[in-house]
Amino acid sequence: MNLFDIVGPVMVGPSSSHTAGAVRIGYIAKLLLNENVKKAEIYLHGSFRATGKGHGTDRALIAGLLGMHPEDERIPDSFQVAKEQGMQFSFEGIELRDAHPNSVLMKLTGVNGRELEIEAASIGGGRIRISKLDGLEANFCGDYPTLIVHNLDQPGHVAEVTSMLAHKSVNIATMQLYRDRRGGDAVMIIECDKEVPPESVEWLEKLEGVRKVTYLSLIEKQ
Amino acid sequence: MSFKSLKEIVDSVREQKKPFWRIIMEDDMSERMVSEEESFGAMKRMYDTMRMADQSYDEKLKSASGLVGGDGWQMREAVAAGKTMSGAFIGEVMVKALKMGESNACMKRIVAAPTAGSCGVMPAVFLTYQEQYGVKDEKMIEAMFVAAGIGTVIAERAFIAGATGGCQAEIGSASAMAAGGLAYLQGGTEQEIVHAAAMALKSLLGLVCDPVAGLVEVPCVKRNVIGAVNAITSADMAIAGIVSRIPPDEVIDAMRAVGIALPSSLKETGEGGLAATPSGEEFTRRMMEEQ
């Protein structure tokens, strides 16, 4: 907790968890999709569902998906901006299992056809946590460059990924491993202290046994 | 922040013979590994944003629910017409607190300080103080550091979110932060600064978070007024030499204990307090039907 978590963030109201956090969820989801969003199916859970409309949570999520930050003054008009950019979106209520009260599930399709399913929660003060990616468990906050590798649960993949990072002098801050069952789908989520080079991400995508690589880069793209 | 108590800050001020605000800023510099220019500049941006938010108030705006809008304008008219008892200074503080709370509810850009729901308290007292006393921006930003230091200790020892500690954690913390900053602006010692904060916090102990329809509107906007006015009276008491009989850090710990003891119906669930009144429930029903 630093001073500017207390005085700050600069944000568009009314609620740091229902508005600022929702923008950030949308924003991180767009970065993870790594292309502009063409279609978004959005499912609101708990308090997001109950008071989301009054707090502008719906407009905030769309603003984030359009690449806006929590302080962007266009947030209240994000539906209009989305329309102008040809982004389709829909909202529904949902009852998610074991989810934080401020949670949302989003099914996204990008303009180049890439798909991403993300479940995330706004955990207070504008901070967020991504709790599921493409149906598999996850737990990261989007504050670090994050590498997410979906692979078959078989020996060697963790070593391949970590030795690549070592070779590129990328220090690992945190690392999590999940799988649905032995020999099934597995995912590793690695938060890094610096950016992973794009060619290394591409190299990972081509490895046998690797199903999907999602990379959260914090470098702003135009 | 590395300080876990107000006492540690007070001790550092005395040992290092540096001003309160500088102790806080230097801690931020080492914590985030930034230069003095960056740290001071970041706080200046917060103050400038507060001022811009105040100036861009639009009295015609209504919040999405229709529960909020226009009160700041109405208050200003009353102050201008000489209808208020509390005088020009307090009157303007009330105007600014209402305006910021309303701007927040209407999705305008604000500074969460410490939260969005309590964003009116600090700008109301600081901007009005600067207008009335004509001090330089630099001095105001120093007061912001004092306030931020106090807020960070509260967040470390207790909480600042209504969902975890009730409204005492939001408006109470904002009021304590503003009180400390005001005591500093009035030339208060380090002891007077922390006692101003303590008296502000204890005056709002037990304040519940009971938003109608779960929205940051009713009663939140108007609670920014009591938070701001309470900050001024607490700072005045401290400057008069009055102390909190319970040491400041213990007041924060008491706030934490009260917050934990509060039932969840009074912690931003919209299930108790004003939200559970017949009118509160009626608003909630109407909101749900509109969706």
mmCIF file of N, CA, C and O in Angstrom, chain B residues 208-266:
data_model
loop_
_atom_site.group_PDB
_atom_site.id
_atom_site.type_symbol
_atom_site.label_atom_id
_atom_site.label_comp_id
_atom_site.label_asym_id
_atom_site.label_seq_id
_atom_site.Cartn_x
_atom_site.Cartn_y
_atom_site.Cartn_z
ATOM 1 N N VAL B 208 -22.073 3.927 10.081
ATOM 2 C CA VAL B 208 -22.387 2.731 9.294
ATOM 3 C C VAL B 208 -22.413 3.044 7.798
ATOM 4 O O VAL B 208 -22.622 4.177 7.395
ATOM 5 N N CYS B 209 -22.168 2.030 6.995
ATOM 6 C CA CYS B 209 -22.229 2.157 5.543
ATOM 7 C C CYS B 209 -23.526 1.505 5.065
ATOM 8 O O CYS B 209 -23.646 0.286 5.071
ATOM 9 N N ASP B 210 -24.510 2.328 4.698
ATOM 10 C CA ASP B 210 -25.862 1.813 4.424
ATOM 11 C C ASP B 210 -26.438 2.393 3.133
ATOM 12 O O ASP B 210 -27.509 3.018 3.133
ATOM 13 N N PRO B 211 -25.710 2.231 2.019
ATOM 14 C CA PRO B 211 -26.145 2.887 0.778
ATOM 15 C C PRO B 211 -27.499 2.376 0.264
ATOM 16 O O PRO B 211 -27.714 1.174 0.149
ATOM 17 N N VAL B 212 -28.384 3.321 -0.022
ATOM 18 C CA VAL B 212 -29.703 2.981 -0.549
ATOM 19 C C VAL B 212 -29.542 2.395 -1.961
ATOM 20 O O VAL B 212 -28.846 2.968 -2.798
ATOM 21 N N ALA B 213 -30.149 1.263 -2.198
ATOM 22 C CA ALA B 213 -30.028 0.515 -3.444
ATOM 23 C C ALA B 213 -28.565 0.151 -3.734
ATOM 24 O O ALA B 213 -28.209 -0.148 -4.861
ATOM 25 N N GLY B 214 -27.734 0.189 -2.682
ATOM 26 C CA GLY B 214 -26.333 -0.174 -2.851
ATOM 27 C C GLY B 214 -25.497 0.864 -3.564
ATOM 28 O O GLY B 214 -24.329 0.625 -3.869
ATOM 29 N N LEU B 215 -26.074 2.038 -3.826
ATOM 30 C CA LEU B 215 -25.367 3.040 -4.616
ATOM 31 C C LEU B 215 -24.596 4.031 -3.748
ATOM 32 O O LEU B 215 -25.005 4.339 -2.642
ATOM 33 N N VAL B 216 -23.503 4.568 -4.322
ATOM 34 C CA VAL B 216 -22.684 5.566 -3.628
ATOM 35 C C VAL B 216 -23.369 6.941 -3.736
ATOM 36 O O VAL B 216 -22.827 7.874 -4.296
ATOM 37 N N GLU B 217 -24.598 7.055 -3.271
ATOM 38 C CA GLU B 217 -25.349 8.305 -3.454
ATOM 39 C C GLU B 217 -26.000 8.764 -2.161
ATOM 40 O O GLU B 217 -25.693 9.829 -1.641
ATOM 41 N N VAL B 218 -26.926 7.969 -1.677
ATOM 42 C CA VAL B 218 -27.610 8.254 -0.418
ATOM 43 C C VAL B 218 -27.209 7.167 0.562
ATOM 44 O O VAL B 218 -27.375 5.981 0.262
ATOM 45 N N PRO B 219 -26.663 7.526 1.681
ATOM 46 C CA PRO B 219 -26.447 8.860 2.246
ATOM 47 C C PRO B 219 -25.069 9.454 1.960
ATOM 48 O O PRO B 219 -24.726 10.484 2.528
ATOM 49 N N CYS B 220 -24.287 8.825 1.084
ATOM 50 C CA CYS B 220 -22.855 9.108 0.997
ATOM 51 C C CYS B 220 -22.523 10.567 0.691
ATOM 52 O O CYS B 220 -21.624 11.136 1.296
ATOM 53 N N VAL B 221 -23.223 11.181 -0.261
ATOM 54 C CA VAL B 221 -22.866 12.539 -0.676
ATOM 55 C C VAL B 221 -22.897 13.500 0.511
ATOM 56 O O VAL B 221 -21.955 14.252 0.752
ATOM 57 N N LYS B 222 -23.967 13.456 1.276
ATOM 58 C CA LYS B 222 -24.106 14.395 2.392
ATOM 59 C C LYS B 222 -23.169 14.080 3.548
ATOM 60 O O LYS B 222 -22.834 14.960 4.343
ATOM 61 N N ARG B 223 -22.744 12.835 3.656
ATOM 62 C CA ARG B 223 -21.787 12.503 4.723
ATOM 63 C C ARG B 223 -20.424 13.140 4.452
ATOM 64 O O ARG B 223 -19.625 13.295 5.369
ATOM 65 N N ASN B 224 -20.169 13.499 3.209
ATOM 66 C CA ASN B 224 -18.934 14.231 2.928
ATOM 67 C C ASN B 224 -18.951 15.588 3.639
ATOM 68 O O ASN B 224 -17.911 16.100 4.032
ATOM 69 N N VAL B 225 -20.126 16.166 3.813
ATOM 70 C CA VAL B 225 -20.241 17.456 4.502
ATOM 71 C C VAL B 225 -19.844 17.305 5.972
ATOM 72 O O VAL B 225 -19.017 18.068 6.480
ATOM 73 N N ILE B 226 -20.393 16.295 6.651
ATOM 74 C CA ILE B 226 -20.058 16.149 8.068
ATOM 75 C C ILE B 226 -18.579 15.800 8.231
ATOM 76 O O ILE B 226 -17.915 16.270 9.154
ATOM 77 N N GLY B 227 -18.049 15.019 7.303
ATOM 78 C CA GLY B 227 -16.624 14.677 7.367
ATOM 79 C C GLY B 227 -15.745 15.916 7.251
ATOM 80 O O GLY B 227 -14.756 16.062 7.975
ATOM 81 N N ALA B 228 -16.116 16.814 6.345
ATOM 82 C CA ALA B 228 -15.324 18.022 6.106
ATOM 83 C C ALA B 228 -15.432 18.985 7.291
ATOM 84 O O ALA B 228 -14.435 19.503 7.793
ATOM 85 N N VAL B 229 -16.666 19.217 7.761
ATOM 86 C CA VAL B 229 -16.870 20.160 8.866
ATOM 87 C C VAL B 229 -16.228 19.613 10.144
ATOM 88 O O VAL B 229 -15.583 20.345 10.906
ATOM 89 N N ASN B 230 -16.364 18.323 10.360
ATOM 90 C CA ASN B 230 -15.750 17.666 11.520
ATOM 91 C C ASN B 230 -14.224 17.806 11.484
ATOM 92 O O ASN B 230 -13.578 17.946 12.523
ATOM 93 N N ALA B 231 -13.639 17.798 10.299
ATOM 94 C CA ALA B 231 -12.184 17.961 10.175
ATOM 95 C C ALA B 231 -11.769 19.342 10.679
ATOM 96 O O ALA B 231 -10.746 19.485 11.364
ATOM 97 N N ILE B 232 -12.579 20.347 10.350
ATOM 98 C CA ILE B 232 -12.235 21.716 10.749
ATOM 99 C C ILE B 232 -12.332 21.884 12.265
ATOM 100 O O ILE B 232 -11.424 22.409 12.909
ATOM 101 N N THR B 233 -13.411 21.394 12.839
ATOM 102 C CA THR B 233 -13.575 21.559 14.295
ATOM 103 C C THR B 233 -12.509 20.753 15.055
ATOM 104 O O THR B 233 -12.000 21.203 16.082
ATOM 105 N N SER B 234 -12.149 19.577 14.509
ATOM 106 C CA SER B 234 -11.119 18.763 15.166
ATOM 107 C C SER B 234 -9.764 19.458 15.103
ATOM 108 O O SER B 234 -9.010 19.462 16.084
ATOM 109 N N ALA B 235 -9.435 20.047 13.937
ATOM 110 C CA ALA B 235 -8.158 20.763 13.804
ATOM 111 C C ALA B 235 -8.146 21.974 14.735
ATOM 112 O O ALA B 235 -7.136 22.254 15.383
ATOM 113 N N ASP B 236 -9.267 22.675 14.814
ATOM 114 C CA ASP B 236 -9.349 23.836 15.717
ATOM 115 C C ASP B 236 -9.126 23.420 17.170
ATOM 116 O O ASP B 236 -8.434 24.105 17.924
ATOM 117 N N MET B 237 -9.719 22.297 17.555
ATOM 118 C CA MET B 237 -9.516 21.820 18.934
ATOM 119 C C MET B 237 -8.047 21.507 19.185
ATOM 120 O O MET B 237 -7.481 21.884 20.213
ATOM 121 N N ALA B 238 -7.422 20.834 18.228
ATOM 122 C CA ALA B 238 -6.014 20.464 18.399
ATOM 123 C C ALA B 238 -5.129 21.699 18.500
ATOM 124 O O ALA B 238 -4.223 21.763 19.339
ATOM 125 N N ILE B 239 -5.409 22.679 17.655
ATOM 126 C CA ILE B 239 -4.612 23.915 17.672
ATOM 127 C C ILE B 239 -4.827 24.678 18.988
ATOM 128 O O ILE B 239 -3.949 25.367 19.486
ATOM 129 N N ALA B 240 -6.012 24.508 19.576
ATOM 130 C CA ALA B 240 -6.293 25.136 20.875
ATOM 131 C C ALA B 240 -5.558 24.433 22.006
ATOM 132 O O ALA B 240 -5.600 24.881 23.161
ATOM 133 N N GLY B 241 -4.901 23.322 21.680
ATOM 134 C CA GLY B 241 -4.156 22.591 22.703
ATOM 135 C C GLY B 241 -4.924 21.432 23.314
ATOM 136 O O GLY B 241 -4.442 20.762 24.224
ATOM 137 N N ILE B 242 -6.114 21.186 22.776
ATOM 138 C CA ILE B 242 -6.917 20.061 23.288
ATOM 139 C C ILE B 242 -6.356 18.767 22.697
ATOM 140 O O ILE B 242 -6.020 18.707 21.517
ATOM 141 N N VAL B 243 -6.240 17.736 23.536
ATOM 142 C CA VAL B 243 -5.722 16.462 23.046
ATOM 143 C C VAL B 243 -6.799 15.380 23.115
ATOM 144 O O VAL B 243 -7.754 15.490 23.884
ATOM 145 N N SER B 244 -6.595 14.359 22.284
ATOM 146 C CA SER B 244 -7.440 13.172 22.380
ATOM 147 C C SER B 244 -6.945 12.397 23.596
ATOM 148 O O SER B 244 -5.764 12.066 23.686
ATOM 149 N N ARG B 245 -7.843 12.125 24.550
ATOM 150 C CA ARG B 245 -7.425 11.415 25.772
ATOM 151 C C ARG B 245 -6.982 9.991 25.449
ATOM 152 O O ARG B 245 -6.205 9.402 26.181
ATOM 153 N N ILE B 246 -7.527 9.455 24.396
ATOM 154 C CA ILE B 246 -7.072 8.127 23.935
ATOM 155 C C ILE B 246 -6.006 8.381 22.866
ATOM 156 O O ILE B 246 -6.254 9.108 21.907
ATOM 157 N N PRO B 247 -4.812 7.795 22.987
ATOM 158 C CA PRO B 247 -3.745 8.057 22.013
ATOM 159 C C PRO B 247 -4.200 7.746 20.575
ATOM 160 O O PRO B 247 -4.953 6.786 20.358
ATOM 161 N N PRO B 248 -3.741 8.549 19.600
ATOM 162 C CA PRO B 248 -4.210 8.418 18.213
ATOM 163 C C PRO B 248 -4.168 6.996 17.630
ATOM 164 O O PRO B 248 -5.143 6.561 17.021
ATOM 165 N N ASP B 249 -3.077 6.278 17.854
ATOM 166 C CA ASP B 249 -3.019 4.923 17.289
ATOM 167 C C ASP B 249 -4.068 4.001 17.901
ATOM 168 O O ASP B 249 -4.613 3.125 17.244
ATOM 169 N N GLU B 250 -4.358 4.238 19.191
ATOM 170 C CA GLU B 250 -5.387 3.414 19.847
ATOM 171 C C GLU B 250 -6.782 3.749 19.321
ATOM 172 O O GLU B 250 -7.664 2.895 19.287
ATOM 173 N N VAL B 251 -6.964 5.010 18.915
ATOM 174 C CA VAL B 251 -8.252 5.381 18.305
ATOM 175 C C VAL B 251 -8.433 4.617 16.988
ATOM 176 O O VAL B 251 -9.505 4.085 16.692
ATOM 177 N N ILE B 252 -7.357 4.550 16.208
ATOM 178 C CA ILE B 252 -7.428 3.800 14.937
ATOM 179 C C ILE B 252 -7.743 2.332 15.213
ATOM 180 O O ILE B 252 -8.589 1.718 14.558
ATOM 181 N N ASP B 253 -7.074 1.769 16.219
ATOM 182 C CA ASP B 253 -7.330 0.360 16.562
ATOM 183 C C ASP B 253 -8.778 0.158 17.014
ATOM 184 O O ASP B 253 -9.397 -0.872 16.722
ATOM 185 N N ALA B 254 -9.310 1.152 17.721
ATOM 186 C CA ALA B 254 -10.713 1.068 18.154
ATOM 187 C C ALA B 254 -11.632 1.093 16.936
ATOM 188 O O ALA B 254 -12.626 0.353 16.876
ATOM 189 N N MET B 255 -11.296 1.926 15.968
ATOM 190 C CA MET B 255 -12.109 1.987 14.744
ATOM 191 C C MET B 255 -12.126 0.612 14.069
ATOM 192 O O MET B 255 -13.161 0.143 13.610
ATOM 193 N N ARG B 256 -10.960 -0.022 14.039
ATOM 194 C CA ARG B 256 -10.876 -1.358 13.447
ATOM 195 C C ARG B 256 -11.786 -2.344 14.200
ATOM 196 O O ARG B 256 -12.557 -3.089 13.585
ATOM 197 N N ALA B 257 -11.681 -2.315 15.510
ATOM 198 C CA ALA B 257 -12.479 -3.251 16.318
ATOM 199 C C ALA B 257 -13.973 -3.005 16.110
ATOM 200 O O ALA B 257 -14.755 -3.951 15.987
ATOM 201 N N VAL B 258 -14.362 -1.739 16.054
ATOM 202 C CA VAL B 258 -15.781 -1.421 15.822
ATOM 203 C C VAL B 258 -16.201 -1.920 14.433
ATOM 204 O O VAL B 258 -17.278 -2.501 14.263
ATOM 205 N N GLY B 259 -15.352 -1.709 13.450
ATOM 206 C CA GLY B 259 -15.658 -2.141 12.079
ATOM 207 C C GLY B 259 -15.880 -3.646 11.991
ATOM 208 O O GLY B 259 -16.805 -4.117 11.320
ATOM 209 N N ILE B 260 -15.024 -4.384 12.689
ATOM 210 C CA ILE B 260 -15.165 -5.850 12.670
ATOM 211 C C ILE B 260 -16.465 -6.253 13.365
ATOM 212 O O ILE B 260 -17.164 -7.161 12.918
ATOM 213 N N ALA B 261 -16.785 -5.536 14.448
ATOM 214 C CA ALA B 261 -17.994 -5.879 15.210
ATOM 215 C C ALA B 261 -19.286 -5.500 14.485
ATOM 216 O O ALA B 261 -20.341 -6.062 14.763
ATOM 217 N N LEU B 262 -19.207 -4.548 13.536
ATOM 218 C CA LEU B 262 -20.427 -4.148 12.819
ATOM 219 C C LEU B 262 -20.999 -5.337 12.052
ATOM 220 O O LEU B 262 -20.253 -6.066 11.408
ATOM 221 N N PRO B 263 -22.319 -5.495 12.087
ATOM 222 C CA PRO B 263 -22.905 -6.582 11.288
ATOM 223 C C PRO B 263 -22.742 -6.292 9.793
ATOM 224 O O PRO B 263 -22.634 -5.128 9.391
ATOM 225 N N SER B 264 -22.729 -7.324 8.993
ATOM 226 C CA SER B 264 -22.489 -7.118 7.554
ATOM 227 C C SER B 264 -23.602 -6.297 6.912
ATOM 228 O O SER B 264 -23.396 -5.651 5.898
ATOM 229 N N SER B 265 -24.785 -6.272 7.540
ATOM 230 C CA SER B 265 -25.882 -5.471 6.975
ATOM 231 C C SER B 265 -25.536 -3.982 6.976
ATOM 232 O O SER B 265 -26.155 -3.206 6.262
ATOM 233 N N LEU B 266 -24.547 -3.593 7.767
ATOM 234 C CA LEU B 266 -24.151 -2.178 7.846
ATOM 235 C C LEU B 266 -22.792 -1.927 7.204
ATOM 236 O O LEU B 266 -22.124 -0.931 7.498
#
